Short mmCIF file of N, CA, C and O in Angstrom, two decimals:
data_model
loop_
_atom_site.label_atom_id
_atom_site.label_comp_id
_atom_site.label_asym_id
_atom_site.label_seq_id
_atom_site.Cartn_x
_atom_site.Cartn_y
_atom_site.Cartn_z
N MET N 23 36.36 -2.27 9.72
CA MET N 23 35.76 -2.26 11.04
C MET N 23 34.90 -1.01 11.25
O MET N 23 33.80 -1.10 11.79
N ILE N 24 35.43 0.12 10.80
CA ILE N 24 34.67 1.37 10.96
C ILE N 24 33.39 1.30 10.13
O ILE N 24 32.35 1.81 10.56
N GLY N 25 33.48 0.69 8.94
CA GLY N 25 32.29 0.56 8.09
C GLY N 25 31.20 -0.25 8.76
O GLY N 25 30.01 0.06 8.64
N ASN N 26 31.58 -1.30 9.49
CA ASN N 26 30.60 -2.11 10.22
C ASN N 26 29.95 -1.31 11.34
O ASN N 26 28.75 -1.43 11.59
N ILE N 27 30.72 -0.48 12.01
CA ILE N 27 30.17 0.33 13.10
C ILE N 27 29.20 1.37 12.53
O ILE N 27 28.10 1.55 13.07
N ILE N 28 29.60 2.02 11.44
CA ILE N 28 28.70 3.00 10.82
C ILE N 28 27.44 2.32 10.32
O ILE N 28 26.33 2.85 10.47
N GLY N 29 27.57 1.13 9.72
CA GLY N 29 26.40 0.38 9.26
C GLY N 29 25.48 0.00 10.40
O GLY N 29 24.25 0.05 10.27
N ALA N 30 26.06 -0.38 11.53
CA ALA N 30 25.26 -0.76 12.69
C ALA N 30 24.50 0.44 13.25
O ALA N 30 23.31 0.33 13.59
N VAL N 31 25.16 1.59 13.31
CA VAL N 31 24.49 2.79 13.80
C VAL N 31 23.38 3.21 12.85
O VAL N 31 22.27 3.55 13.27
N ALA N 32 23.66 3.17 11.54
CA ALA N 32 22.64 3.53 10.55
C ALA N 32 21.46 2.56 10.60
O ALA N 32 20.29 2.97 10.52
N GLY N 33 21.73 1.28 10.75
CA GLY N 33 20.66 0.29 10.86
C GLY N 33 19.84 0.47 12.11
O GLY N 33 18.61 0.30 12.10
N ASN N 34 20.47 0.83 13.20
CA ASN N 34 19.77 1.08 14.45
C ASN N 34 18.83 2.27 14.30
O ASN N 34 17.68 2.24 14.75
N GLN N 35 19.30 3.35 13.66
CA GLN N 35 18.46 4.52 13.45
C GLN N 35 17.33 4.22 12.47
O GLN N 35 16.21 4.69 12.64
N ALA N 36 17.60 3.43 11.44
CA ALA N 36 16.56 3.08 10.47
C ALA N 36 15.50 2.19 11.10
O ALA N 36 14.32 2.26 10.73
N ALA N 37 15.89 1.37 12.06
CA ALA N 37 14.93 0.47 12.72
C ALA N 37 13.88 1.25 13.50
O ALA N 37 12.78 0.74 13.72
N LYS N 38 14.19 2.47 13.88
CA LYS N 38 13.20 3.28 14.60
C LYS N 38 12.03 3.66 13.70
O LYS N 38 10.95 3.96 14.19
N HIS N 39 12.25 3.66 12.39
CA HIS N 39 11.22 4.04 11.44
C HIS N 39 10.53 2.85 10.79
O HIS N 39 9.59 3.03 10.02
N ILE N 40 11.01 1.64 11.08
CA ILE N 40 10.46 0.43 10.46
C ILE N 40 9.72 -0.35 11.53
O ILE N 40 10.29 -0.71 12.56
N GLN N 41 8.46 -0.62 11.26
CA GLN N 41 7.65 -1.36 12.23
C GLN N 41 8.05 -2.83 12.22
O GLN N 41 8.22 -3.44 11.18
N GLY N 42 8.23 -3.40 13.39
CA GLY N 42 8.52 -4.82 13.52
C GLY N 42 10.00 -5.14 13.67
O GLY N 42 10.37 -6.29 13.83
N ILE N 43 10.88 -4.13 13.59
CA ILE N 43 12.31 -4.36 13.77
C ILE N 43 12.78 -3.52 14.94
O ILE N 43 12.55 -2.31 14.98
N ASP N 44 13.45 -4.17 15.91
CA ASP N 44 13.95 -3.41 17.05
C ASP N 44 15.36 -2.89 16.75
O ASP N 44 15.89 -3.11 15.66
N GLY N 45 15.96 -2.21 17.68
CA GLY N 45 17.27 -1.60 17.48
C GLY N 45 18.37 -2.60 17.21
O GLY N 45 19.23 -2.38 16.36
N THR N 46 18.36 -3.72 17.91
CA THR N 46 19.38 -4.74 17.71
C THR N 46 19.26 -5.36 16.33
O THR N 46 20.26 -5.57 15.64
N GLY N 47 18.04 -5.66 15.92
CA GLY N 47 17.82 -6.22 14.59
C GLY N 47 18.24 -5.26 13.50
O GLY N 47 18.82 -5.66 12.49
N GLY N 48 17.98 -3.98 13.69
CA GLY N 48 18.41 -2.98 12.72
C GLY N 48 19.92 -2.88 12.64
O GLY N 48 20.48 -2.72 11.56
N ALA N 49 20.58 -2.98 13.79
CA ALA N 49 22.05 -2.93 13.81
C ALA N 49 22.63 -4.12 13.07
O ALA N 49 23.58 -3.98 12.28
N VAL N 50 22.06 -5.29 13.28
CA VAL N 50 22.53 -6.49 12.57
C VAL N 50 22.30 -6.33 11.07
O VAL N 50 23.17 -6.66 10.26
N LEU N 51 21.13 -5.83 10.68
CA LEU N 51 20.85 -5.62 9.26
C LEU N 51 21.80 -4.59 8.65
O LEU N 51 22.21 -4.73 7.50
N GLY N 52 22.15 -3.57 9.40
CA GLY N 52 23.10 -2.58 8.92
C GLY N 52 24.48 -3.17 8.66
O GLY N 52 25.12 -2.87 7.65
N VAL N 53 24.95 -4.03 9.56
CA VAL N 53 26.25 -4.67 9.38
C VAL N 53 26.21 -5.61 8.19
O VAL N 53 27.13 -5.62 7.36
N VAL N 54 25.13 -6.37 8.05
CA VAL N 54 25.00 -7.28 6.91
C VAL N 54 24.93 -6.50 5.61
O VAL N 54 25.54 -6.88 4.61
N ALA N 55 24.20 -5.39 5.61
CA ALA N 55 24.07 -4.59 4.39
C ALA N 55 25.42 -4.03 3.95
O ALA N 55 25.74 -4.04 2.75
N THR N 56 26.22 -3.54 4.89
CA THR N 56 27.52 -3.00 4.51
C THR N 56 28.43 -4.09 3.96
O THR N 56 29.16 -3.87 2.99
N THR N 57 28.35 -5.27 4.54
CA THR N 57 29.17 -6.39 4.06
C THR N 57 28.75 -6.80 2.65
O THR N 57 29.60 -7.01 1.77
N VAL N 58 27.46 -6.90 2.42
CA VAL N 58 26.96 -7.30 1.10
C VAL N 58 27.30 -6.25 0.05
O VAL N 58 27.76 -6.57 -1.05
N LEU N 59 27.09 -4.99 0.36
CA LEU N 59 27.39 -3.92 -0.60
C LEU N 59 28.88 -3.85 -0.92
O LEU N 59 29.27 -3.58 -2.05
N ARG N 60 29.73 -4.12 0.06
CA ARG N 60 31.16 -4.11 -0.18
C ARG N 60 31.55 -5.23 -1.14
O ARG N 60 32.40 -5.05 -2.01
N ARG N 61 30.91 -6.36 -1.01
CA ARG N 61 31.23 -7.48 -1.89
C ARG N 61 30.67 -7.31 -3.30
O ARG N 61 31.24 -7.81 -4.26
N LEU N 62 29.56 -6.61 -3.43
CA LEU N 62 28.96 -6.42 -4.75
C LEU N 62 29.68 -5.34 -5.56
O LEU N 62 29.60 -5.35 -6.78
N GLY N 63 30.32 -4.40 -4.92
CA GLY N 63 31.06 -3.36 -5.62
C GLY N 63 30.18 -2.22 -6.08
O GLY N 63 29.04 -2.06 -5.62
N PRO N 64 30.68 -1.43 -7.02
CA PRO N 64 29.94 -0.25 -7.47
C PRO N 64 28.61 -0.58 -8.15
O PRO N 64 27.63 0.13 -7.98
N VAL N 65 28.58 -1.65 -8.90
CA VAL N 65 27.34 -2.05 -9.57
C VAL N 65 26.28 -2.43 -8.54
O VAL N 65 25.11 -2.06 -8.66
N GLY N 66 26.68 -3.12 -7.50
CA GLY N 66 25.75 -3.47 -6.44
C GLY N 66 25.25 -2.27 -5.68
O GLY N 66 24.08 -2.21 -5.28
N LEU N 67 26.11 -1.27 -5.50
CA LEU N 67 25.70 -0.05 -4.82
C LEU N 67 24.64 0.69 -5.64
O LEU N 67 23.63 1.14 -5.10
N VAL N 68 24.85 0.78 -6.95
CA VAL N 68 23.87 1.43 -7.81
C VAL N 68 22.56 0.64 -7.82
O VAL N 68 21.47 1.21 -7.73
N ALA N 69 22.66 -0.68 -7.90
CA ALA N 69 21.46 -1.52 -7.89
C ALA N 69 20.69 -1.38 -6.58
O ALA N 69 19.46 -1.31 -6.57
N ALA N 70 21.40 -1.30 -5.47
CA ALA N 70 20.74 -1.13 -4.17
C ALA N 70 20.07 0.24 -4.08
O ALA N 70 18.96 0.35 -3.54
N ALA N 71 20.71 1.27 -4.62
CA ALA N 71 20.11 2.61 -4.59
C ALA N 71 18.85 2.66 -5.44
O ALA N 71 17.82 3.20 -5.02
N VAL N 72 18.89 2.07 -6.63
CA VAL N 72 17.72 2.05 -7.50
C VAL N 72 16.61 1.21 -6.87
O VAL N 72 15.43 1.59 -6.89
N GLY N 73 16.96 0.09 -6.29
CA GLY N 73 15.97 -0.75 -5.62
C GLY N 73 15.34 -0.06 -4.42
O GLY N 73 14.14 -0.16 -4.19
N GLY N 74 16.15 0.66 -3.66
CA GLY N 74 15.62 1.40 -2.52
C GLY N 74 14.67 2.50 -2.95
O GLY N 74 13.63 2.72 -2.32
N TYR N 75 15.00 3.18 -4.04
CA TYR N 75 14.12 4.23 -4.55
C TYR N 75 12.80 3.64 -5.05
O TYR N 75 11.73 4.18 -4.77
N ALA N 76 12.89 2.51 -5.75
CA ALA N 76 11.68 1.85 -6.24
C ALA N 76 10.81 1.37 -5.07
O ALA N 76 9.58 1.51 -5.11
N LEU N 77 11.42 0.85 -4.04
CA LEU N 77 10.68 0.40 -2.87
C LEU N 77 10.01 1.57 -2.16
O LEU N 77 8.86 1.47 -1.72
N LYS N 78 10.70 2.70 -2.08
CA LYS N 78 10.12 3.90 -1.47
C LYS N 78 8.90 4.38 -2.25
O LYS N 78 7.86 4.69 -1.67
N ARG N 79 9.01 4.41 -3.55
CA ARG N 79 7.87 4.84 -4.38
C ARG N 79 6.70 3.88 -4.24
O ARG N 79 5.55 4.30 -4.17
N TYR N 80 6.99 2.58 -4.20
CA TYR N 80 5.94 1.59 -4.04
C TYR N 80 5.25 1.76 -2.69
O TYR N 80 4.02 1.71 -2.60
N ALA N 81 6.02 1.99 -1.64
CA ALA N 81 5.44 2.16 -0.30
C ALA N 81 4.59 3.41 -0.23
O ALA N 81 3.51 3.41 0.37
N GLU N 82 5.05 4.50 -0.85
CA GLU N 82 4.26 5.74 -0.85
C GLU N 82 2.96 5.55 -1.61
O GLU N 82 1.91 6.01 -1.19
N ARG N 83 3.04 4.89 -2.75
CA ARG N 83 1.84 4.66 -3.55
C ARG N 83 0.86 3.76 -2.81
O ARG N 83 -0.34 3.96 -2.84
N ARG N 84 1.38 2.77 -2.13
CA ARG N 84 0.52 1.86 -1.37
C ARG N 84 -0.12 2.57 -0.18
O ARG N 84 -1.25 2.29 0.19
N ARG N 85 0.64 3.49 0.43
CA ARG N 85 0.14 4.23 1.58
C ARG N 85 -1.04 5.12 1.19
O ARG N 85 -1.99 5.27 1.94
N THR N 86 -0.98 5.72 0.05
CA THR N 86 -2.08 6.58 -0.39
C THR N 86 -3.26 5.77 -0.89
O THR N 86 -4.37 6.30 -0.99
N LYS N 87 -3.03 4.52 -1.23
CA LYS N 87 -4.07 3.61 -1.71
C LYS N 87 -4.82 4.17 -2.92
O LYS N 87 -6.01 4.00 -3.07
N GLN N 88 -4.08 4.83 -3.78
CA GLN N 88 -4.65 5.33 -5.02
C GLN N 88 -3.98 4.57 -6.16
O GLN N 88 -2.76 4.53 -6.24
N PRO N 89 -4.78 3.96 -7.03
CA PRO N 89 -4.18 3.21 -8.14
C PRO N 89 -3.32 4.12 -9.02
O PRO N 89 -3.58 5.31 -9.14
N ALA N 90 -2.31 3.52 -9.63
CA ALA N 90 -1.39 4.30 -10.45
C ALA N 90 -2.10 4.91 -11.65
O ALA N 90 -1.82 6.05 -12.03
N SER N 91 -3.02 4.19 -12.24
CA SER N 91 -3.70 4.73 -13.42
C SER N 91 -4.58 5.93 -13.04
O SER N 91 -4.67 6.90 -13.79
N ALA N 92 -5.21 5.89 -11.88
CA ALA N 92 -6.04 7.02 -11.45
C ALA N 92 -5.17 8.24 -11.18
O ALA N 92 -5.55 9.37 -11.49
N ALA N 93 -3.98 8.04 -10.61
CA ALA N 93 -3.07 9.16 -10.36
C ALA N 93 -2.59 9.76 -11.67
O ALA N 93 -2.49 10.97 -11.82
N PHE N 94 -2.32 8.91 -12.64
CA PHE N 94 -1.87 9.38 -13.94
C PHE N 94 -2.96 10.16 -14.65
O PHE N 94 -2.72 11.23 -15.20
N GLU N 95 -4.19 9.64 -14.61
CA GLU N 95 -5.30 10.32 -15.25
C GLU N 95 -5.60 11.66 -14.59
O GLU N 95 -5.88 12.65 -15.26
N SER N 96 -5.52 11.71 -13.27
CA SER N 96 -5.80 12.97 -12.59
C SER N 96 -4.72 14.00 -12.90
O SER N 96 -5.00 15.19 -13.02
N SER N 97 -3.47 13.57 -13.06
CA SER N 97 -2.41 14.51 -13.40
C SER N 97 -2.60 15.02 -14.83
O SER N 97 -2.30 16.17 -15.14
N LEU N 98 -3.10 14.16 -15.72
CA LEU N 98 -3.36 14.61 -17.09
C LEU N 98 -4.50 15.61 -17.11
O LEU N 98 -4.47 16.60 -17.86
N ASN N 99 -5.50 15.40 -16.30
CA ASN N 99 -6.64 16.31 -16.25
C ASN N 99 -6.26 17.68 -15.71
O ASN N 99 -6.81 18.69 -16.12
N THR N 100 -5.31 17.73 -14.81
CA THR N 100 -4.92 19.03 -14.24
C THR N 100 -3.98 19.78 -15.17
O THR N 100 -3.92 20.99 -15.12
N MET N 101 -3.23 19.06 -16.02
CA MET N 101 -2.27 19.72 -16.88
C MET N 101 -2.92 20.23 -18.18
O MET N 101 -2.54 21.27 -18.70
N ALA N 102 -3.88 19.50 -18.71
CA ALA N 102 -4.47 19.85 -20.00
C ALA N 102 -5.62 20.83 -19.79
O ALA N 102 -6.43 20.65 -18.89
N PRO N 103 -5.71 21.85 -20.62
CA PRO N 103 -6.85 22.77 -20.51
C PRO N 103 -8.12 22.11 -21.04
O PRO N 103 -8.06 21.22 -21.88
N PRO N 104 -9.28 22.49 -20.54
CA PRO N 104 -10.51 21.88 -21.01
C PRO N 104 -10.76 22.22 -22.47
O PRO N 104 -10.46 23.32 -22.93
N VAL N 105 -11.31 21.25 -23.18
CA VAL N 105 -11.57 21.43 -24.62
C VAL N 105 -13.02 21.72 -24.86
O VAL N 105 -13.90 21.28 -24.27
#
């Protein structure tokens, strides 16, 4: 029961940062997320953490609107001394 309350509060706070989801929807998503993670166990928790990190990186990359190859090439150019 306490886990559901904590999930609802966390979902409500996360909804403030996500466009298109209100506080109630975030609370419901938080409760559902805690239930799903509890059923998946430790492997599901690790998978959710890795998926969340990948989604964060994708969102940041999309926000900057710079292709991945251009970012990689620019980092190579700054690290290598001119020849």
